[in-house]
CSV table of C-alpha atoms and ligand atoms in Angstrom, one decimal:
chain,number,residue,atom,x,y,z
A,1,UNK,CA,-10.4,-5.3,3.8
A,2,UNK,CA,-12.0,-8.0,5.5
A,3,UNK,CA,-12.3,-9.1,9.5
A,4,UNK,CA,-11.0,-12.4,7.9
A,5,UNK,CA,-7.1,-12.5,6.4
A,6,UNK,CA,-6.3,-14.7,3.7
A,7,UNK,CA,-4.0,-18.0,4.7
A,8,UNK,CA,-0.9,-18.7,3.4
A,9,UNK,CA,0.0,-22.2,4.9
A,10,UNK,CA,2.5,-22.5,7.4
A,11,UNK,CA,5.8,-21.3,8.8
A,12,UNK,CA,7.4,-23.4,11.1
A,13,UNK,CA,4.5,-25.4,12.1
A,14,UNK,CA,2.4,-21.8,13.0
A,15,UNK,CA,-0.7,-20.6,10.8
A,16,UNK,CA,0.9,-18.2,8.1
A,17,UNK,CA,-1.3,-15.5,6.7
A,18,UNK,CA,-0.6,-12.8,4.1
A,19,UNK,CA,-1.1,-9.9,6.5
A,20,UNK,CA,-0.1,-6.7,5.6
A,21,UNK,CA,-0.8,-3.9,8.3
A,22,UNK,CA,0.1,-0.9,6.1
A,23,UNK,CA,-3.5,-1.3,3.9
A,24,UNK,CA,-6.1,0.9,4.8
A,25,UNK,CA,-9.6,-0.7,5.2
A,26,UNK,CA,-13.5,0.2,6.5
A,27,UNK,CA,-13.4,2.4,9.8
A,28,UNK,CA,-12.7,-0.4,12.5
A,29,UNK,CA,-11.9,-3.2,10.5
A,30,UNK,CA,-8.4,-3.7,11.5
A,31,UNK,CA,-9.4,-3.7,15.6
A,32,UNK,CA,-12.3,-6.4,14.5
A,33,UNK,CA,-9.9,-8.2,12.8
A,34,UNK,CA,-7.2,-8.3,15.9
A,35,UNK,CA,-10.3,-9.5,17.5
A,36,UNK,CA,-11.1,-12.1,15.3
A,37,UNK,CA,-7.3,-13.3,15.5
A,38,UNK,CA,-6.6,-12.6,19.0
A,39,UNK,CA,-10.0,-15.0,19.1
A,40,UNK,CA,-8.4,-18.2,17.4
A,41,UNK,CA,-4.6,-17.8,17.7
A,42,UNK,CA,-2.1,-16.9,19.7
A,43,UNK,CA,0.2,-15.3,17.6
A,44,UNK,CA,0.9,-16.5,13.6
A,45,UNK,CA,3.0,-15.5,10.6
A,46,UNK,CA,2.5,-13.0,8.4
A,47,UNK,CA,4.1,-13.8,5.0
A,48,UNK,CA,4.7,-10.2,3.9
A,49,UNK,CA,8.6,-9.3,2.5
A,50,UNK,CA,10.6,-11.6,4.3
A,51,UNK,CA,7.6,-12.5,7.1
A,52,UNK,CA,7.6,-11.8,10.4
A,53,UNK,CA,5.8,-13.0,13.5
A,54,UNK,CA,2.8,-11.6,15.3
A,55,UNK,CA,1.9,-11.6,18.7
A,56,UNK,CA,-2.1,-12.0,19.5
A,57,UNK,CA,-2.1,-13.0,23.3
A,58,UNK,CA,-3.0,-9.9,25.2
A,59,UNK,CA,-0.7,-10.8,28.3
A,60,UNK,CA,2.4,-12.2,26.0
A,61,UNK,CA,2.2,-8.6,24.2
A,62,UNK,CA,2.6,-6.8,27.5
A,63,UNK,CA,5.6,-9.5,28.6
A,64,UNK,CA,7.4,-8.5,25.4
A,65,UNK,CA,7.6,-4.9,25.3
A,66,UNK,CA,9.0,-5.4,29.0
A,67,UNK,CA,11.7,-7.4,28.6
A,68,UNK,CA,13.8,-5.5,26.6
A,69,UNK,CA,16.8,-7.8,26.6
A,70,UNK,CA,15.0,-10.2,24.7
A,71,UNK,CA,13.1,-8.0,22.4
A,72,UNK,CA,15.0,-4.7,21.1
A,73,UNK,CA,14.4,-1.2,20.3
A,74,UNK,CA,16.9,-1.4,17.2
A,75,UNK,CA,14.3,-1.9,14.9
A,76,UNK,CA,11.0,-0.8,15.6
A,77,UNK,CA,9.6,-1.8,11.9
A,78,UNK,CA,8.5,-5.0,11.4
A,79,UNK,CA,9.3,-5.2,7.8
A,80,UNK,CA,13.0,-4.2,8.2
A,81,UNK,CA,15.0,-6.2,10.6
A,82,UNK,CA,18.7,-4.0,9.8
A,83,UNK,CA,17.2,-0.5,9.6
A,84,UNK,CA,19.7,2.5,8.3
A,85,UNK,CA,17.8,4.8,10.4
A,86,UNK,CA,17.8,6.0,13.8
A,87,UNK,CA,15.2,7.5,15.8
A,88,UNK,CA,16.5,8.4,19.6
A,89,UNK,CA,15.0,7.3,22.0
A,90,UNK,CA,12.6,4.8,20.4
A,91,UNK,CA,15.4,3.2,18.8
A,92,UNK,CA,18.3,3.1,21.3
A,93,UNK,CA,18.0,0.1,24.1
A,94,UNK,CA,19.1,0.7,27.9
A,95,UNK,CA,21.5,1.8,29.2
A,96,UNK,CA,21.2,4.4,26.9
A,97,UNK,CA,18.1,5.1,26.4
A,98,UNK,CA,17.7,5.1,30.0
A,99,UNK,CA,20.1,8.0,29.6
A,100,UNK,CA,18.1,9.8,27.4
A,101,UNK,CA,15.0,9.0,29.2
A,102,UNK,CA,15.9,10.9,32.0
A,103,UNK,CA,16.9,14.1,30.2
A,104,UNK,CA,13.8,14.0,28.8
A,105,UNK,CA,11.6,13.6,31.5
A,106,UNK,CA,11.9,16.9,32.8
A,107,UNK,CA,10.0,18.5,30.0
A,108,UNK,CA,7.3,16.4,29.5
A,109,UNK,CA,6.8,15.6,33.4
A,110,UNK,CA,3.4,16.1,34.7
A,111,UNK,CA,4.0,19.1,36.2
A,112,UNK,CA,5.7,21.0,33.4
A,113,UNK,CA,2.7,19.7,31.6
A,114,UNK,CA,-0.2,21.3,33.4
A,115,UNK,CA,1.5,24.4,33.6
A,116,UNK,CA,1.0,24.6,30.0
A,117,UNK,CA,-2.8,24.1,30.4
A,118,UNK,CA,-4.2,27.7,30.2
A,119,UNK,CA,-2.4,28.1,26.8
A,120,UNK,CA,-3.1,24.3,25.6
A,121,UNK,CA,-6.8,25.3,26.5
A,122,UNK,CA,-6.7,28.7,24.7
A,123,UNK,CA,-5.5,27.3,21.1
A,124,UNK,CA,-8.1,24.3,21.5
A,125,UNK,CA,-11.3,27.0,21.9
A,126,UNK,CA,-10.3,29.4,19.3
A,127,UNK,CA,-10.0,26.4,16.9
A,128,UNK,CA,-13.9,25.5,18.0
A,129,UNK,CA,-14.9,28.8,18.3
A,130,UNK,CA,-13.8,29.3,14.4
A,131,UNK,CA,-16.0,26.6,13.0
A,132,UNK,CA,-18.9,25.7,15.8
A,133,UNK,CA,-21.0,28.0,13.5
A,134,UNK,CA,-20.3,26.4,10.4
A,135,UNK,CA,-22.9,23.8,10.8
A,136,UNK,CA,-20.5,20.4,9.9
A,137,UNK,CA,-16.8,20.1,8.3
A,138,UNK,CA,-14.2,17.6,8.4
A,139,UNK,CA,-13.5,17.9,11.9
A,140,UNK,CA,-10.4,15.8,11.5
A,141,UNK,CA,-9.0,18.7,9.1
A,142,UNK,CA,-10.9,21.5,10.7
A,143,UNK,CA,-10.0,20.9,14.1
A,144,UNK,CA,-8.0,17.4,15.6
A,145,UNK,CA,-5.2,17.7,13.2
A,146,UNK,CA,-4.4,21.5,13.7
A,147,UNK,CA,-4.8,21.6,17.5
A,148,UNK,CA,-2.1,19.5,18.8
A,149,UNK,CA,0.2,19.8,16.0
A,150,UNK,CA,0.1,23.6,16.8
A,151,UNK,CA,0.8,22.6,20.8
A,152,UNK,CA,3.7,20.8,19.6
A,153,UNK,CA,5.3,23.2,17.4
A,154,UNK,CA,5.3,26.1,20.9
A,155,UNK,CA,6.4,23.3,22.5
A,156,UNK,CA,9.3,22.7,20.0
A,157,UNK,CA,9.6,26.5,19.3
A,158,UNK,CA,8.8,25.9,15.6
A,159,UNK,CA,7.0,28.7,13.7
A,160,UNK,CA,3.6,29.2,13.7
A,161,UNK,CA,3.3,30.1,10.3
A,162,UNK,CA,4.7,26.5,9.5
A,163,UNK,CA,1.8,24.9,10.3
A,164,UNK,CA,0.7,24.1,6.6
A,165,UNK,CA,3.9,22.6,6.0
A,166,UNK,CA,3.7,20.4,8.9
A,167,UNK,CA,0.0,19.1,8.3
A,168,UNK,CA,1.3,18.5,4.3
A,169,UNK,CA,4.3,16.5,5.5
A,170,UNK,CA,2.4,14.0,8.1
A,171,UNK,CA,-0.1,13.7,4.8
A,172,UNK,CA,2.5,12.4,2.6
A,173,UNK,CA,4.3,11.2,4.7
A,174,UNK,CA,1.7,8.6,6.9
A,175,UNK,CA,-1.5,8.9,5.4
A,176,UNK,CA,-0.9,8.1,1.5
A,177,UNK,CA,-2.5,5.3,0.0
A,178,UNK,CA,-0.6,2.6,-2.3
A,179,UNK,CA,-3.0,4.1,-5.2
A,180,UNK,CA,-1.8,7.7,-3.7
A,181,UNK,CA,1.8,7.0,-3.9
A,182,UNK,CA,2.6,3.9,-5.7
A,183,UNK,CA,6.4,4.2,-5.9
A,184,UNK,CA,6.5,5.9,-2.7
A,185,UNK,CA,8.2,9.6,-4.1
A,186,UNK,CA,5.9,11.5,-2.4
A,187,UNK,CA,6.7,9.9,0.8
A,188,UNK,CA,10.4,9.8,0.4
A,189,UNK,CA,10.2,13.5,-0.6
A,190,UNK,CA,8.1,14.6,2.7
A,191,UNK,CA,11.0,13.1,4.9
A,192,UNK,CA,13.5,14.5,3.1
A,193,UNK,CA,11.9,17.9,3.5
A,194,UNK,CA,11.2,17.0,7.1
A,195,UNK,CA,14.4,15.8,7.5
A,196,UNK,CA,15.8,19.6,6.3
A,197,UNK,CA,14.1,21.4,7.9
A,198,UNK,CA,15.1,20.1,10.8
A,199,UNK,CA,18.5,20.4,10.1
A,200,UNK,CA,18.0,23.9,9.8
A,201,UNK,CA,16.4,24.4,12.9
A,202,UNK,CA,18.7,22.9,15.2
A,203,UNK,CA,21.9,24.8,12.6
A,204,UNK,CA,19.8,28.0,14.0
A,205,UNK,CA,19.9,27.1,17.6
A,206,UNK,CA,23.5,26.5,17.6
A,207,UNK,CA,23.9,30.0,16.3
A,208,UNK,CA,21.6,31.7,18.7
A,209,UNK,CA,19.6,29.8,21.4
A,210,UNK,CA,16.4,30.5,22.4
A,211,UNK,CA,14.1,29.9,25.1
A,212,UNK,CA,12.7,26.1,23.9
A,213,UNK,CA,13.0,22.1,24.0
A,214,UNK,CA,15.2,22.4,20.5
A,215,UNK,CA,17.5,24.8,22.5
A,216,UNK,CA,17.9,23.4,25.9
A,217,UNK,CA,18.4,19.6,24.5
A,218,UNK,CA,21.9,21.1,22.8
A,219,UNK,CA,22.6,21.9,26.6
A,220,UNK,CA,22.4,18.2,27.3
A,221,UNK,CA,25.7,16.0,27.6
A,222,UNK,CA,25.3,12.2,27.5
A,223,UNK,CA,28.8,10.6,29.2
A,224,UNK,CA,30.1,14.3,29.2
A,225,UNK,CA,30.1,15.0,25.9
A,226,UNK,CA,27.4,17.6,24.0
A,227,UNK,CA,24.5,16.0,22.1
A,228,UNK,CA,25.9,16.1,18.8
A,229,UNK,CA,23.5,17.2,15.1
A,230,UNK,CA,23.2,14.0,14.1
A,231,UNK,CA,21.4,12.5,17.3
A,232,UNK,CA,19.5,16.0,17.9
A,233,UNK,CA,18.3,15.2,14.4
A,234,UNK,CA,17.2,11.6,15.0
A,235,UNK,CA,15.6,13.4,18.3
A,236,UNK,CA,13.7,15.6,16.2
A,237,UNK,CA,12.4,13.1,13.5
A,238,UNK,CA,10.9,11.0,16.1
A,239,UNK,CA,9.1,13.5,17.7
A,240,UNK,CA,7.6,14.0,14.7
A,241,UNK,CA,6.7,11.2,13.7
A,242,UNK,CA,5.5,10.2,17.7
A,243,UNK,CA,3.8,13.4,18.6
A,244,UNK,CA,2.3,14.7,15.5
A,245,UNK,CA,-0.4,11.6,14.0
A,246,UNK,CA,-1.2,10.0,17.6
A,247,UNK,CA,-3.3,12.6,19.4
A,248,UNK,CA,-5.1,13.7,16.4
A,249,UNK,CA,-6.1,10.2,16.1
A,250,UNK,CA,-7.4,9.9,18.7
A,251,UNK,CA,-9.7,13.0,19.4
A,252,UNK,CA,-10.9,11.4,15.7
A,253,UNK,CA,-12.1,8.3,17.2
A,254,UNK,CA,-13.5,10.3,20.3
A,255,UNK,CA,-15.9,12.2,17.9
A,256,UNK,CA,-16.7,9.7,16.2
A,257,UNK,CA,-17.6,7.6,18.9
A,258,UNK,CA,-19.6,10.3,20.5
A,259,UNK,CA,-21.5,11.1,17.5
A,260,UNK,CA,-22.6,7.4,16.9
A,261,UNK,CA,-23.5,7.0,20.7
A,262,UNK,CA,-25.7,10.0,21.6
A,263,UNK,CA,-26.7,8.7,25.2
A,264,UNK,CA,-22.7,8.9,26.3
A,265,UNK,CA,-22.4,12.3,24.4
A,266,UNK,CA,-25.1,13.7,26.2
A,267,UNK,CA,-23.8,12.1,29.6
A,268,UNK,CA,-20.4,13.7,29.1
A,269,UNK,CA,-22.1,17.1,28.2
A,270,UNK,CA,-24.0,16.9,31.5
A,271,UNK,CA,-21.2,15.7,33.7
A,272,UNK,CA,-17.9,16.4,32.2
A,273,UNK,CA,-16.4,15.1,34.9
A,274,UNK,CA,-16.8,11.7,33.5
A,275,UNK,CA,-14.9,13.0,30.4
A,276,UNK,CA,-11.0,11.9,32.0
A,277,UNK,CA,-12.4,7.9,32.2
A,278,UNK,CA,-14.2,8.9,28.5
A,279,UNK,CA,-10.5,9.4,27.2
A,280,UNK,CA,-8.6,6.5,28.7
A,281,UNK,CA,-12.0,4.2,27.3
A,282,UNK,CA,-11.6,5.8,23.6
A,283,UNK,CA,-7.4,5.1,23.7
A,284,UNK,CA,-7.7,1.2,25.0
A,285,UNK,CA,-10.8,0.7,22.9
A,286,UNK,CA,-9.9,2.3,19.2
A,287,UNK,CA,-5.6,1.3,20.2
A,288,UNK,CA,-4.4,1.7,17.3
A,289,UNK,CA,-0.2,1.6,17.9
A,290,UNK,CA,1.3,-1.5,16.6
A,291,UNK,CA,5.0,-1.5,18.1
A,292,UNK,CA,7.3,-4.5,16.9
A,293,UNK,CA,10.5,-5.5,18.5
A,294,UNK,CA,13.5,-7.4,17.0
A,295,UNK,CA,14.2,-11.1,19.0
A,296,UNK,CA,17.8,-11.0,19.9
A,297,UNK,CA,17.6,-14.5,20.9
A,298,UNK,CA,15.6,-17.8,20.2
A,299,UNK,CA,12.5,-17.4,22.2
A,300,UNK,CA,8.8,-19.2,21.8
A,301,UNK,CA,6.3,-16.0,22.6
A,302,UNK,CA,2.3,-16.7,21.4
A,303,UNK,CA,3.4,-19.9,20.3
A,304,UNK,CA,6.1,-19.0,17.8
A,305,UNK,CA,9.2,-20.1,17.4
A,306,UNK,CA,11.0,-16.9,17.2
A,307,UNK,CA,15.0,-16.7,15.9
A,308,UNK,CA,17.5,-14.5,17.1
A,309,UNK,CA,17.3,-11.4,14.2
A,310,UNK,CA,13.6,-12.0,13.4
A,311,UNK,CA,11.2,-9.3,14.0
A,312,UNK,CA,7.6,-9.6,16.3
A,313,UNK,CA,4.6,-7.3,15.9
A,314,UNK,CA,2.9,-6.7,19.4
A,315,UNK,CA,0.0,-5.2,18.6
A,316,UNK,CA,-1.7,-3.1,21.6
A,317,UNK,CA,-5.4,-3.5,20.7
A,318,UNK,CA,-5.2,-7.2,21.5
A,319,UNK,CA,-4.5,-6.4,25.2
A,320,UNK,CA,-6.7,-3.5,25.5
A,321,UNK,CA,-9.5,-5.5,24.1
A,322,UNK,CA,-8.5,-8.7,25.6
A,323,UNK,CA,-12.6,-10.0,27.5
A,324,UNK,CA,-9.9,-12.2,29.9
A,325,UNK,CA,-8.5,-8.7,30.9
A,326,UNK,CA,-11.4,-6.1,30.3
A,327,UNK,CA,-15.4,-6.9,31.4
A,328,UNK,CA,-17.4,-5.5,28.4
A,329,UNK,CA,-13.4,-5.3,26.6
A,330,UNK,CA,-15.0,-3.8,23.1
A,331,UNK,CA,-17.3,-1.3,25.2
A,332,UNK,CA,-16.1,1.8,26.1
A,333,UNK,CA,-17.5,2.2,30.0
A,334,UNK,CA,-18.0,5.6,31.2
A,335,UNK,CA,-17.5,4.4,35.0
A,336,UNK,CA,-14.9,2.0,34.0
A,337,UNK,CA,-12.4,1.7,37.0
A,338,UNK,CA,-9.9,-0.3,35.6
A,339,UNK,CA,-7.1,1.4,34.4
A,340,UNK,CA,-4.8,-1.0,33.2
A,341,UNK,CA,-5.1,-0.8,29.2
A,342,UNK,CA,-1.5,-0.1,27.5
A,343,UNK,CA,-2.6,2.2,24.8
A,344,UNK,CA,0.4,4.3,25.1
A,345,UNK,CA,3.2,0.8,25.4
A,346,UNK,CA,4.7,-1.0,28.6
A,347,UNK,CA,7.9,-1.2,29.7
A,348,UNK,CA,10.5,1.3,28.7
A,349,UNK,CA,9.1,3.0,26.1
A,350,UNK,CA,6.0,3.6,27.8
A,351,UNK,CA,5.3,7.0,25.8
A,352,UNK,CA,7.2,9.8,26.8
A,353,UNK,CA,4.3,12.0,25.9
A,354,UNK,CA,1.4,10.1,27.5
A,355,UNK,CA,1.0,13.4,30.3
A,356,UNK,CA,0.3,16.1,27.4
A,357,UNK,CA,-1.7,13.6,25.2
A,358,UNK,CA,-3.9,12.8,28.1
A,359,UNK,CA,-4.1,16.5,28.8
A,360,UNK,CA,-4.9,17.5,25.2
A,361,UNK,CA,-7.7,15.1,24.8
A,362,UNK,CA,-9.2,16.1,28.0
A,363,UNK,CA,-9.4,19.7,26.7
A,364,UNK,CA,-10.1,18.6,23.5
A,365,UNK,CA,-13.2,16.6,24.3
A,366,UNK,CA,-14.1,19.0,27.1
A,367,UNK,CA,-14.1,22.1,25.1
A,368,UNK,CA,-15.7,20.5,21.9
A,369,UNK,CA,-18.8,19.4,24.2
A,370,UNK,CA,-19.1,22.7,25.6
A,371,UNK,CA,-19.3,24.6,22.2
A,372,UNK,CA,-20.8,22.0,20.0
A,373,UNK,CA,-22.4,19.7,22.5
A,374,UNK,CA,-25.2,17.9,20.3
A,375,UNK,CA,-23.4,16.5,16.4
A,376,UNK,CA,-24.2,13.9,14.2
A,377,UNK,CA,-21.8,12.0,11.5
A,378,UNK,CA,-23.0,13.5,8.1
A,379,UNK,CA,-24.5,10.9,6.5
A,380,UNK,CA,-23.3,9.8,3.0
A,381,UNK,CA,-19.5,9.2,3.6
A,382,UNK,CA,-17.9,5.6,3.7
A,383,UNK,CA,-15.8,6.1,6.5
A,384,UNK,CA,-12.3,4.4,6.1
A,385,UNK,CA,-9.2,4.4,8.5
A,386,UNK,CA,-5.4,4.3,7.2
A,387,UNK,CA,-3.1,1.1,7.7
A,388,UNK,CA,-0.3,1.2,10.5
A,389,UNK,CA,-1.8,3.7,12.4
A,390,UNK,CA,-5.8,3.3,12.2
A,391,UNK,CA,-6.5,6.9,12.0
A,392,UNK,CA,-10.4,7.6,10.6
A,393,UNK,CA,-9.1,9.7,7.0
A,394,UNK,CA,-12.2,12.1,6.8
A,395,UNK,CA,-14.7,12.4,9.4
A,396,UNK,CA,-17.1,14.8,8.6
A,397,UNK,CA,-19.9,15.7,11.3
A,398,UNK,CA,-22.7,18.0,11.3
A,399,UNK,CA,-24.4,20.3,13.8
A,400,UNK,CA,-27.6,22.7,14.2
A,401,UNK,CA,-26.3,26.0,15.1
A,402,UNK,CA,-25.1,26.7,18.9
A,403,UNK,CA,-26.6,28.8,21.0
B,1,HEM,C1,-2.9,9.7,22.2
B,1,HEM,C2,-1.6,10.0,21.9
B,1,HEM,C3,-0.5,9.0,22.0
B,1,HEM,C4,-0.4,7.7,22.0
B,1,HEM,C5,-1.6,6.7,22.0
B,1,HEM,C6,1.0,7.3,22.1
B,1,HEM,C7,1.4,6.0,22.2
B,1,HEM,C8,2.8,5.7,22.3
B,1,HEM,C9,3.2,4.3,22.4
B,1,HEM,C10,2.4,3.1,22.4
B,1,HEM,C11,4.6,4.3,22.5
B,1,HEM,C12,5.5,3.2,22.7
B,1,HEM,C13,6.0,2.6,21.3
B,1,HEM,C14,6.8,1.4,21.5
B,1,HEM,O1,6.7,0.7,22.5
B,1,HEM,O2,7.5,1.0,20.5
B,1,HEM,C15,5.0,5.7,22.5
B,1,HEM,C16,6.3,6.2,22.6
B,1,HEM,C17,6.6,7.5,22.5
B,1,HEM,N1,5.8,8.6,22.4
B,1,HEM,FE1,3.8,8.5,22.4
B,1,HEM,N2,1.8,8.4,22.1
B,1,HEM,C18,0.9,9.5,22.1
B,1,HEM,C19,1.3,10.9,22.1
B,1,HEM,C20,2.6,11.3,22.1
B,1,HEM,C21,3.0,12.7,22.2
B,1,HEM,C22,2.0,13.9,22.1
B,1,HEM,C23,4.3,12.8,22.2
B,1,HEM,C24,5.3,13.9,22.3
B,1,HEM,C25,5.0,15.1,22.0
B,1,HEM,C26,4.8,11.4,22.3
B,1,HEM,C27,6.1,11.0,22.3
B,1,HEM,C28,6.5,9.7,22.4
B,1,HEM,C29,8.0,9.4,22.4
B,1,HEM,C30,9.1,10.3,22.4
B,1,HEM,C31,8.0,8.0,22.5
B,1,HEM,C32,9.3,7.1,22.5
B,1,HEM,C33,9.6,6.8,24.0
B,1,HEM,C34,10.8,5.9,24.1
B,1,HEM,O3,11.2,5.3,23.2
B,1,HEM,O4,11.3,5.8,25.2
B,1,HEM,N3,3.7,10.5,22.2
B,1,HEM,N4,3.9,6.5,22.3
């Protein structure tokens, strides 16, 4: 994939191109391409399926995920407009998902956050500790993929020895290629596996609750009635789908970037303190969530004309990246003090689990540094990133032994 997209005319008087998010490409291309576009439009056409707009003015992408009355949760994917799906609460618009909101914040509130740090910090060193001798591996394999998915499952009150499942389904299920998966089986057959065992997991908490969040959500009543299967399901899938690829994403990108900039690794290994700015730098710079809304009226946003039903792609990286917002914008700054970037949404949906991402990444990067403080990227490997999600695939990095 190329910085530069292929044209396609015009729709409506706006440049059309033939953009199509979900293809993979070389690791960075898609932020250098929202660049590149954010650079010369302010929003444009893609002519995928039955098209749909895209948003590249930093400030106009923020507006948008704000005002949810013009722009609605109920689709969230820009290629289908009238979804048969439902993921709760992405999906669901106020007053509703205000509802919802506030059940939720309890258990994912700062507070009930940090008191999980001693245990979050355990599971990320015995993950290090296991291959800091091994001299290099795929650390997205080996260590960012296991670690929070294993937070989230205690969290959940999933079992442990599921993890294998797990880290197979989020394969199939976000990370195939079109070569992969060409008629999209394998996909379709991770969600439906997902989708069952969910369903079994919440049948078994309605026989015999236990002490988790599966549990305690069936306690919840929304307008006085109980939370009923089908919405504790759509509950479930978008955790999922919300918790499980994002932070491992992101402590990809942090190793990688510290491994291709040894002056800021070794700053960060003298003076962890700078690590908390080091995190917020590596989620604005590599952003890598595209949301997309569905117009619920006529409305001109980044110079489309947008029609009621129509869906609009807002992706984050143009704001996070934006030079008119950001000094240096494509340079992560350990002594940045601005700490405006919207790497996890506005408005909202602001990300519901933006406290125990930030503290996961903090231990993550904290505790790698301290075990394996001085790595290089193995040299050989043509680093690639998925579509929709612009996760690094295999990162492998190697290290002398520690001392
Ligand atoms: C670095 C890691 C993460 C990033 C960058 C991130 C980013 C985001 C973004 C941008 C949104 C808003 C999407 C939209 O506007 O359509 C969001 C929503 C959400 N995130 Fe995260 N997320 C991360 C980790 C997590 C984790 C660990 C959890 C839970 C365990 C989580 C749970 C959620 C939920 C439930 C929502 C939907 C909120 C709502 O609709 O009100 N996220 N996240």
């Amino acid at each position: 994939m190329s910085a530069t997209l292929e044209p396609d005319g015009t729709h409506a008087g706006v440049p059309a191109y033939h953009f199509d998010n979900r293809l993979g490409g070389p690791v960075l291309s898609h932020q250098h391409r929202w660049d590149e576009m954010a650079r010369t439009h302010s929003g444009f056409r893609s002519t995928i399926a039955r098209g749909y707009w895209v948003v590249t003015e930093g400030e106009a992408v923020q507006k948008a995920l704000q005002d949810w009355r013009t722009f609605s949760n109920t689709s969230v994917t820009a290629l289908e407009p009238n979804p048969r799906f439902l993921w709760i609460p992405e999906m669901l618009d106020p007053p509703l998902h205000t509802t919802w909101r506030r059940l939720l914040g309890s258990a994912f509130s700062p507070k009930t956050v940090a008191a999980r740090e001693p245990e979050i910090r355990q599971v990320a060193s015995a993950l290090i500790d296991e291959l800091k001798d091994s001299g290099g591996t795929d650390v997205l394999d080996a260590f960012a993929r296991r670690f929070p998915t294993l937070i989230f499952m205690r969290l959940m009150g999933l079992p442990e020895e599921d993890l294998p499942r797990f880290l197979d389904w989020v394969h199939d299920l976000l990370h195939l290629s079109y070569g992969e998966d060409p008629d999209g089986n394998r996909q379709m057959s991770a969600m439906n596996a997902v989708s069952d065992y969910f369903e079994e997991q919440i049948a078994l908490r309605r026989e015999s609750p236990r002490d988790d969040l599966l549990s305690r959500a069936m306690t919840w009543t929304i307008d006085g009635e109980p939370i009923g299967d089908r919405d504790m399901h759509a509950f479930c899938i978008l955790l999922f789908q919300a918790g499980f690829d994002t932070v491992p994403i992101s402590i990809g990108w942090a190793l990688y970037h510290f491994a291709a900039h040894p002056d800021q690794r070794k700053a960060i290994v003298a003076n962890p303190s700078l690590v908390a700015t080091a995190v917020e730098e590596i989620l604005r710079v590599y952003s890598f969530v595209v949301p997309a809304r569905k117009a619920m009226r006529d409305v001109e946003i980044g110079g489309c004309p947008v029609t009621a039903g129509e869906m609009v792609m807002l992706p984050l990286a143009v704001t996070n990246r934006d030079p008119g917002r950001f000094d240096d914008a494509l340079e992560v700054d350990l002594h940045r003090k601005a700490t405006n970037h919207i790497a996890f949404g506005s408005g909202p949906h602001r990300c519901l689990g933006s406290h125990l991402a930030r503290l996961e990444l903090n231990v993550a990067v904290e505790e790698w540094h301290r075990r394996v403080p001085d790595y290089r990227i193995t040299p050989g490997q043509d680093l690639e990133q998925h579509g929709n999600m612009y996760g690094i695939k295999q990162l492998r990095l190697e290290w002398g032994q520690t001392p």
